[in-house]
Structure formats: structure tokens, C-alpha cells
């Protein structure tokens, strides 16, 4: 999978300044989101990557955004025979009503397999559900 291009696209989500923070509500546990998103996976692996200076420059140029943290973690699901099932990463978008976090699952053919809202704020919970 082309991890760099996926990460650049995901981390390039536009972020809005917070106007008034509200309490965050956990809607789905990360472990549950990973298992639900990678059906058929028997094994799960955590990977960490650091986005390089060149990729950070590409993100900044493409969407006028620079991630706060160049370190990204994602989970790879595999079947018992080693076949890739997909990748899940957790991306957060900051809205005027507070942060919304989603679990984004990508299939081995680089398509979005599933998106699950895992965290929202008390204020945004009704409309994200």
C-alpha cells in the first residue's frame, strides 16, 4: 500500500479553529473500531511512521495545512496466512464545536473500506450519530 499518499491525504483534512471546547465523548473504543473495520483479520500490528520534511512540505503546499505532529500510528490487519486485510488510522478534525475523531479503514487496493466516528463532543454527538 502507498502509505505516504494515504497519510498525506488524511492529514491534509482542513482544520478549523476551536471556538468553544465541549467535553469529548467516546463513541467507539479503538480496539472495537479496528476489529469491526478489518473483518477477516486474525492478527493486528501497530506501525509508526514519521512524515518526512518533503512530505510535510507537500501537505502544506497542497492543502495549506501542517500537521502538529509528524509522527503517525496506524494498525495493519492480516489473516493467519499473512494476507493483508487493510489498514486503520485515527484522524481528528477540529471543528468550531470541538474535535471529531474518525477511524479510517483502507483496503489493500487503496480504497476506503469503512469510516467510523470514534469520538465527538457532547455538542456534536447527536448529529454524528
JSON list of C-alpha atoms in Angstrom, two decimals:
[
{"chain": "A", "resi": 1, "resn": "UNK", "atom": "CA", "xyz": [0.00, 0.00, 0.00]},
{"chain": "A", "resi": 2, "resn": "UNK", "atom": "CA", "xyz": [1.12, 3.52, -0.64]},
{"chain": "A", "resi": 3, "resn": "UNK", "atom": "CA", "xyz": [1.17, 4.64, 2.97]},
{"chain": "A", "resi": 4, "resn": "UNK", "atom": "CA", "xyz": [2.69, 8.04, 2.24]},
{"chain": "A", "resi": 5, "resn": "UNK", "atom": "CA", "xyz": [-0.03, 9.08, -0.16]},
{"chain": "A", "resi": 6, "resn": "UNK", "atom": "CA", "xyz": [-2.76, 7.85, 2.21]},
{"chain": "A", "resi": 7, "resn": "UNK", "atom": "CA", "xyz": [-1.20, 9.69, 5.15]},
{"chain": "A", "resi": 8, "resn": "UNK", "atom": "CA", "xyz": [-0.78, 12.90, 3.17]},
{"chain": "A", "resi": 9, "resn": "UNK", "atom": "CA", "xyz": [-4.43, 12.80, 2.12]},
{"chain": "A", "resi": 10, "resn": "UNK", "atom": "CA", "xyz": [-5.72, 12.06, 5.62]},
{"chain": "A", "resi": 11, "resn": "UNK", "atom": "CA", "xyz": [-3.54, 14.52, 7.46]},
{"chain": "A", "resi": 12, "resn": "UNK", "atom": "CA", "xyz": [-4.45, 17.16, 4.96]},
{"chain": "A", "resi": 13, "resn": "UNK", "atom": "CA", "xyz": [-8.01, 17.37, 6.28]},
{"chain": "A", "resi": 14, "resn": "UNK", "atom": "CA", "xyz": [-8.85, 21.02, 6.80]},
{"chain": "A", "resi": 15, "resn": "UNK", "atom": "CA", "xyz": [-8.87, 22.07, 10.42]},
{"chain": "A", "resi": 16, "resn": "UNK", "atom": "CA", "xyz": [-10.91, 24.88, 11.86]},
{"chain": "A", "resi": 17, "resn": "UNK", "atom": "CA", "xyz": [-10.06, 26.89, 14.95]},
{"chain": "A", "resi": 18, "resn": "UNK", "atom": "CA", "xyz": [-11.85, 25.91, 18.12]},
{"chain": "A", "resi": 19, "resn": "UNK", "atom": "CA", "xyz": [-14.41, 28.48, 19.20]},
{"chain": "A", "resi": 20, "resn": "UNK", "atom": "CA", "xyz": [-15.61, 26.82, 22.39]},
{"chain": "A", "resi": 21, "resn": "UNK", "atom": "CA", "xyz": [-14.46, 23.41, 23.61]},
{"chain": "A", "resi": 22, "resn": "UNK", "atom": "CA", "xyz": [-17.05, 20.97, 24.91]},
{"chain": "A", "resi": 23, "resn": "UNK", "atom": "CA", "xyz": [-16.47, 17.63, 26.65]},
{"chain": "A", "resi": 24, "resn": "UNK", "atom": "CA", "xyz": [-15.35, 14.76, 24.40]},
{"chain": "A", "resi": 25, "resn": "UNK", "atom": "CA", "xyz": [-17.50, 11.62, 24.26]},
{"chain": "A", "resi": 26, "resn": "UNK", "atom": "CA", "xyz": [-16.02, 8.25, 23.30]},
{"chain": "A", "resi": 27, "resn": "UNK", "atom": "CA", "xyz": [-18.47, 6.60, 20.89]},
{"chain": "A", "resi": 28, "resn": "UNK", "atom": "CA", "xyz": [-16.42, 3.52, 19.91]},
{"chain": "A", "resi": 29, "resn": "UNK", "atom": "CA", "xyz": [-13.32, 2.04, 21.51]},
{"chain": "A", "resi": 30, "resn": "UNK", "atom": "CA", "xyz": [-10.28, 2.00, 19.22]},
{"chain": "A", "resi": 31, "resn": "UNK", "atom": "CA", "xyz": [-9.91, -1.78, 19.53]},
{"chain": "A", "resi": 32, "resn": "UNK", "atom": "CA", "xyz": [-13.56, -2.29, 18.54]},
{"chain": "A", "resi": 33, "resn": "UNK", "atom": "CA", "xyz": [-13.24, 0.08, 15.58]},
{"chain": "A", "resi": 34, "resn": "UNK", "atom": "CA", "xyz": [-10.16, -1.79, 14.36]},
{"chain": "A", "resi": 35, "resn": "UNK", "atom": "CA", "xyz": [-11.81, -5.22, 14.65]},
{"chain": "A", "resi": 36, "resn": "UNK", "atom": "CA", "xyz": [-15.04, -4.02, 13.01]},
{"chain": "A", "resi": 37, "resn": "UNK", "atom": "CA", "xyz": [-13.19, -2.27, 10.19]},
{"chain": "A", "resi": 38, "resn": "UNK", "atom": "CA", "xyz": [-10.83, -5.13, 9.37]},
{"chain": "A", "resi": 39, "resn": "UNK", "atom": "CA", "xyz": [-13.21, -8.07, 9.23]},
{"chain": "A", "resi": 40, "resn": "UNK", "atom": "CA", "xyz": [-11.37, -11.29, 8.46]},
{"chain": "A", "resi": 41, "resn": "UNK", "atom": "CA", "xyz": [-8.16, -10.18, 10.14]},
{"chain": "A", "resi": 42, "resn": "UNK", "atom": "CA", "xyz": [-6.73, -12.58, 12.72]},
{"chain": "A", "resi": 43, "resn": "UNK", "atom": "CA", "xyz": [-3.66, -10.54, 13.63]},
{"chain": "A", "resi": 44, "resn": "UNK", "atom": "CA", "xyz": [-3.15, -6.82, 14.14]},
{"chain": "A", "resi": 45, "resn": "UNK", "atom": "CA", "xyz": [0.08, -4.84, 14.05]},
{"chain": "A", "resi": 46, "resn": "UNK", "atom": "CA", "xyz": [0.78, -1.28, 15.17]},
{"chain": "A", "resi": 47, "resn": "UNK", "atom": "CA", "xyz": [3.10, 0.70, 12.90]},
{"chain": "A", "resi": 48, "resn": "UNK", "atom": "CA", "xyz": [4.52, 4.15, 13.47]},
{"chain": "A", "resi": 49, "resn": "UNK", "atom": "CA", "xyz": [5.92, 6.43, 10.79]},
{"chain": "A", "resi": 50, "resn": "UNK", "atom": "CA", "xyz": [7.33, 9.91, 10.80]},
{"chain": "A", "resi": 51, "resn": "UNK", "atom": "CA", "xyz": [6.31, 12.12, 7.92]},
{"chain": "A", "resi": 52, "resn": "UNK", "atom": "CA", "xyz": [9.47, 13.47, 6.33]},
{"chain": "A", "resi": 53, "resn": "UNK", "atom": "CA", "xyz": [10.21, 17.12, 5.58]},
{"chain": "A", "resi": 54, "resn": "UNK", "atom": "CA", "xyz": [9.47, 16.68, 1.88]},
{"chain": "A", "resi": 55, "resn": "UNK", "atom": "CA", "xyz": [6.08, 15.07, 2.55]},
{"chain": "A", "resi": 56, "resn": "UNK", "atom": "CA", "xyz": [5.22, 17.74, 5.14]},
{"chain": "A", "resi": 57, "resn": "UNK", "atom": "CA", "xyz": [6.03, 20.37, 2.51]},
{"chain": "A", "resi": 58, "resn": "UNK", "atom": "CA", "xyz": [3.75, 18.57, 0.02]},
{"chain": "A", "resi": 59, "resn": "UNK", "atom": "CA", "xyz": [0.89, 18.52, 2.54]},
{"chain": "A", "resi": 60, "resn": "UNK", "atom": "CA", "xyz": [1.41, 22.20, 3.37]},
{"chain": "A", "resi": 61, "resn": "UNK", "atom": "CA", "xyz": [1.53, 23.17, -0.32]},
{"chain": "A", "resi": 62, "resn": "UNK", "atom": "CA", "xyz": [-1.46, 21.00, -1.31]},
{"chain": "A", "resi": 63, "resn": "UNK", "atom": "CA", "xyz": [-3.93, 21.95, 1.43]},
{"chain": "A", "resi": 64, "resn": "UNK", "atom": "CA", "xyz": [-2.34, 24.84, 3.36]},
{"chain": "A", "resi": 65, "resn": "UNK", "atom": "CA", "xyz": [-2.04, 22.72, 6.49]},
{"chain": "A", "resi": 66, "resn": "UNK", "atom": "CA", "xyz": [0.86, 21.40, 8.53]},
{"chain": "A", "resi": 67, "resn": "UNK", "atom": "CA", "xyz": [0.20, 18.54, 10.98]},
{"chain": "A", "resi": 68, "resn": "UNK", "atom": "CA", "xyz": [1.02, 19.34, 14.61]},
{"chain": "A", "resi": 69, "resn": "UNK", "atom": "CA", "xyz": [2.81, 16.03, 14.96]},
{"chain": "A", "resi": 70, "resn": "UNK", "atom": "CA", "xyz": [4.71, 14.38, 12.09]},
{"chain": "A", "resi": 71, "resn": "UNK", "atom": "CA", "xyz": [4.51, 11.02, 13.89]},
{"chain": "A", "resi": 72, "resn": "UNK", "atom": "CA", "xyz": [1.55, 8.88, 12.78]},
{"chain": "A", "resi": 73, "resn": "UNK", "atom": "CA", "xyz": [0.38, 5.49, 14.05]},
{"chain": "A", "resi": 74, "resn": "UNK", "atom": "CA", "xyz": [-1.75, 3.06, 12.09]},
{"chain": "A", "resi": 75, "resn": "UNK", "atom": "CA", "xyz": [-2.91, -0.52, 12.51]},
{"chain": "A", "resi": 76, "resn": "UNK", "atom": "CA", "xyz": [-2.48, -3.25, 9.90]},
{"chain": "A", "resi": 77, "resn": "UNK", "atom": "CA", "xyz": [-4.78, -6.28, 9.94]},
{"chain": "A", "resi": 78, "resn": "UNK", "atom": "CA", "xyz": [-3.64, -9.59, 8.46]},
{"chain": "A", "resi": 79, "resn": "UNK", "atom": "CA", "xyz": [-5.14, -13.02, 8.01]},
{"chain": "A", "resi": 80, "resn": "UNK", "atom": "CA", "xyz": [-3.40, -16.05, 9.54]},
{"chain": "A", "resi": 81, "resn": "UNK", "atom": "CA", "xyz": [-1.61, -16.72, 6.23]},
{"chain": "A", "resi": 82, "resn": "UNK", "atom": "CA", "xyz": [-0.13, -13.19, 6.20]},
{"chain": "A", "resi": 83, "resn": "UNK", "atom": "CA", "xyz": [-2.52, -11.72, 3.64]},
{"chain": "A", "resi": 84, "resn": "UNK", "atom": "CA", "xyz": [-3.22, -8.02, 4.25]},
{"chain": "A", "resi": 85, "resn": "UNK", "atom": "CA", "xyz": [-6.84, -7.21, 5.13]},
{"chain": "A", "resi": 86, "resn": "UNK", "atom": "CA", "xyz": [-6.37, -3.47, 5.46]},
{"chain": "A", "resi": 87, "resn": "UNK", "atom": "CA", "xyz": [-5.11, -0.52, 7.48]},
{"chain": "A", "resi": 88, "resn": "UNK", "atom": "CA", "xyz": [-6.86, 1.64, 10.08]},
{"chain": "A", "resi": 89, "resn": "UNK", "atom": "CA", "xyz": [-5.74, 5.01, 11.29]},
{"chain": "A", "resi": 90, "resn": "UNK", "atom": "CA", "xyz": [-7.42, 7.50, 13.56]},
{"chain": "A", "resi": 91, "resn": "UNK", "atom": "CA", "xyz": [-7.71, 11.04, 12.22]},
{"chain": "A", "resi": 92, "resn": "UNK", "atom": "CA", "xyz": [-9.01, 14.02, 14.15]},
{"chain": "A", "resi": 93, "resn": "UNK", "atom": "CA", "xyz": [-10.64, 17.10, 12.68]},
{"chain": "A", "resi": 94, "resn": "UNK", "atom": "CA", "xyz": [-11.06, 20.10, 14.94]},
{"chain": "A", "resi": 95, "resn": "UNK", "atom": "CA", "xyz": [-14.34, 21.90, 14.34]},
{"chain": "A", "resi": 96, "resn": "UNK", "atom": "CA", "xyz": [-15.84, 25.01, 15.89]},
{"chain": "A", "resi": 97, "resn": "UNK", "atom": "CA", "xyz": [-17.80, 22.64, 18.13]},
{"chain": "A", "resi": 98, "resn": "UNK", "atom": "CA", "xyz": [-14.76, 20.63, 19.23]},
{"chain": "A", "resi": 99, "resn": "UNK", "atom": "CA", "xyz": [-12.79, 17.65, 17.93]},
{"chain": "A", "resi": 100, "resn": "UNK", "atom": "CA", "xyz": [-14.29, 14.79, 15.94]},
{"chain": "A", "resi": 101, "resn": "UNK", "atom": "CA", "xyz": [-12.17, 11.64, 15.56]},
{"chain": "A", "resi": 102, "resn": "UNK", "atom": "CA", "xyz": [-12.75, 9.00, 12.91]},
{"chain": "A", "resi": 103, "resn": "UNK", "atom": "CA", "xyz": [-11.32, 5.55, 12.32]},
{"chain": "A", "resi": 104, "resn": "UNK", "atom": "CA", "xyz": [-10.50, 5.40, 8.63]},
{"chain": "A", "resi": 105, "resn": "UNK", "atom": "CA", "xyz": [-10.05, 1.92, 7.19]},
{"chain": "A", "resi": 106, "resn": "UNK", "atom": "CA", "xyz": [-8.29, 1.43, 3.87]},
{"chain": "A", "resi": 107, "resn": "UNK", "atom": "CA", "xyz": [-8.44, -1.79, 1.87]},
{"chain": "A", "resi": 108, "resn": "UNK", "atom": "CA", "xyz": [-5.33, -3.34, 0.26]},
{"chain": "A", "resi": 109, "resn": "UNK", "atom": "CA", "xyz": [-6.43, -1.85, -3.10]},
{"chain": "A", "resi": 110, "resn": "UNK", "atom": "CA", "xyz": [-6.22, 1.65, -1.52]},
{"chain": "A", "resi": 111, "resn": "UNK", "atom": "CA", "xyz": [-9.95, 2.27, -1.27]},
{"chain": "A", "resi": 112, "resn": "UNK", "atom": "CA", "xyz": [-11.81, 3.49, 1.80]},
{"chain": "A", "resi": 113, "resn": "UNK", "atom": "CA", "xyz": [-13.37, 0.42, 3.35]},
{"chain": "A", "resi": 114, "resn": "UNK", "atom": "CA", "xyz": [-15.11, 1.95, 6.34]},
{"chain": "A", "resi": 115, "resn": "UNK", "atom": "CA", "xyz": [-15.26, 5.16, 8.32]},
{"chain": "A", "resi": 116, "resn": "UNK", "atom": "CA", "xyz": [-16.38, 5.12, 11.95]},
{"chain": "A", "resi": 117, "resn": "UNK", "atom": "CA", "xyz": [-16.76, 8.16, 14.19]},
{"chain": "A", "resi": 118, "resn": "UNK", "atom": "CA", "xyz": [-14.98, 7.14, 17.39]},
{"chain": "A", "resi": 119, "resn": "UNK", "atom": "CA", "xyz": [-15.04, 10.39, 19.37]},
{"chain": "A", "resi": 120, "resn": "UNK", "atom": "CA", "xyz": [-17.08, 13.54, 19.24]},
{"chain": "A", "resi": 121, "resn": "UNK", "atom": "CA", "xyz": [-18.15, 16.22, 21.67]},
{"chain": "A", "resi": 122, "resn": "UNK", "atom": "CA", "xyz": [-21.33, 16.37, 23.69]},
{"chain": "A", "resi": 123, "resn": "UNK", "atom": "CA", "xyz": [-22.49, 19.07, 21.30]},
{"chain": "A", "resi": 124, "resn": "UNK", "atom": "CA", "xyz": [-21.74, 17.15, 18.07]},
{"chain": "A", "resi": 125, "resn": "UNK", "atom": "CA", "xyz": [-22.74, 13.65, 19.25]},
{"chain": "A", "resi": 126, "resn": "UNK", "atom": "CA", "xyz": [-26.40, 13.88, 18.13]},
{"chain": "A", "resi": 127, "resn": "UNK", "atom": "CA", "xyz": [-25.60, 14.81, 14.54]},
{"chain": "A", "resi": 128, "resn": "UNK", "atom": "CA", "xyz": [-22.61, 12.46, 14.10]},
{"chain": "A", "resi": 129, "resn": "UNK", "atom": "CA", "xyz": [-24.71, 9.52, 15.21]}
]
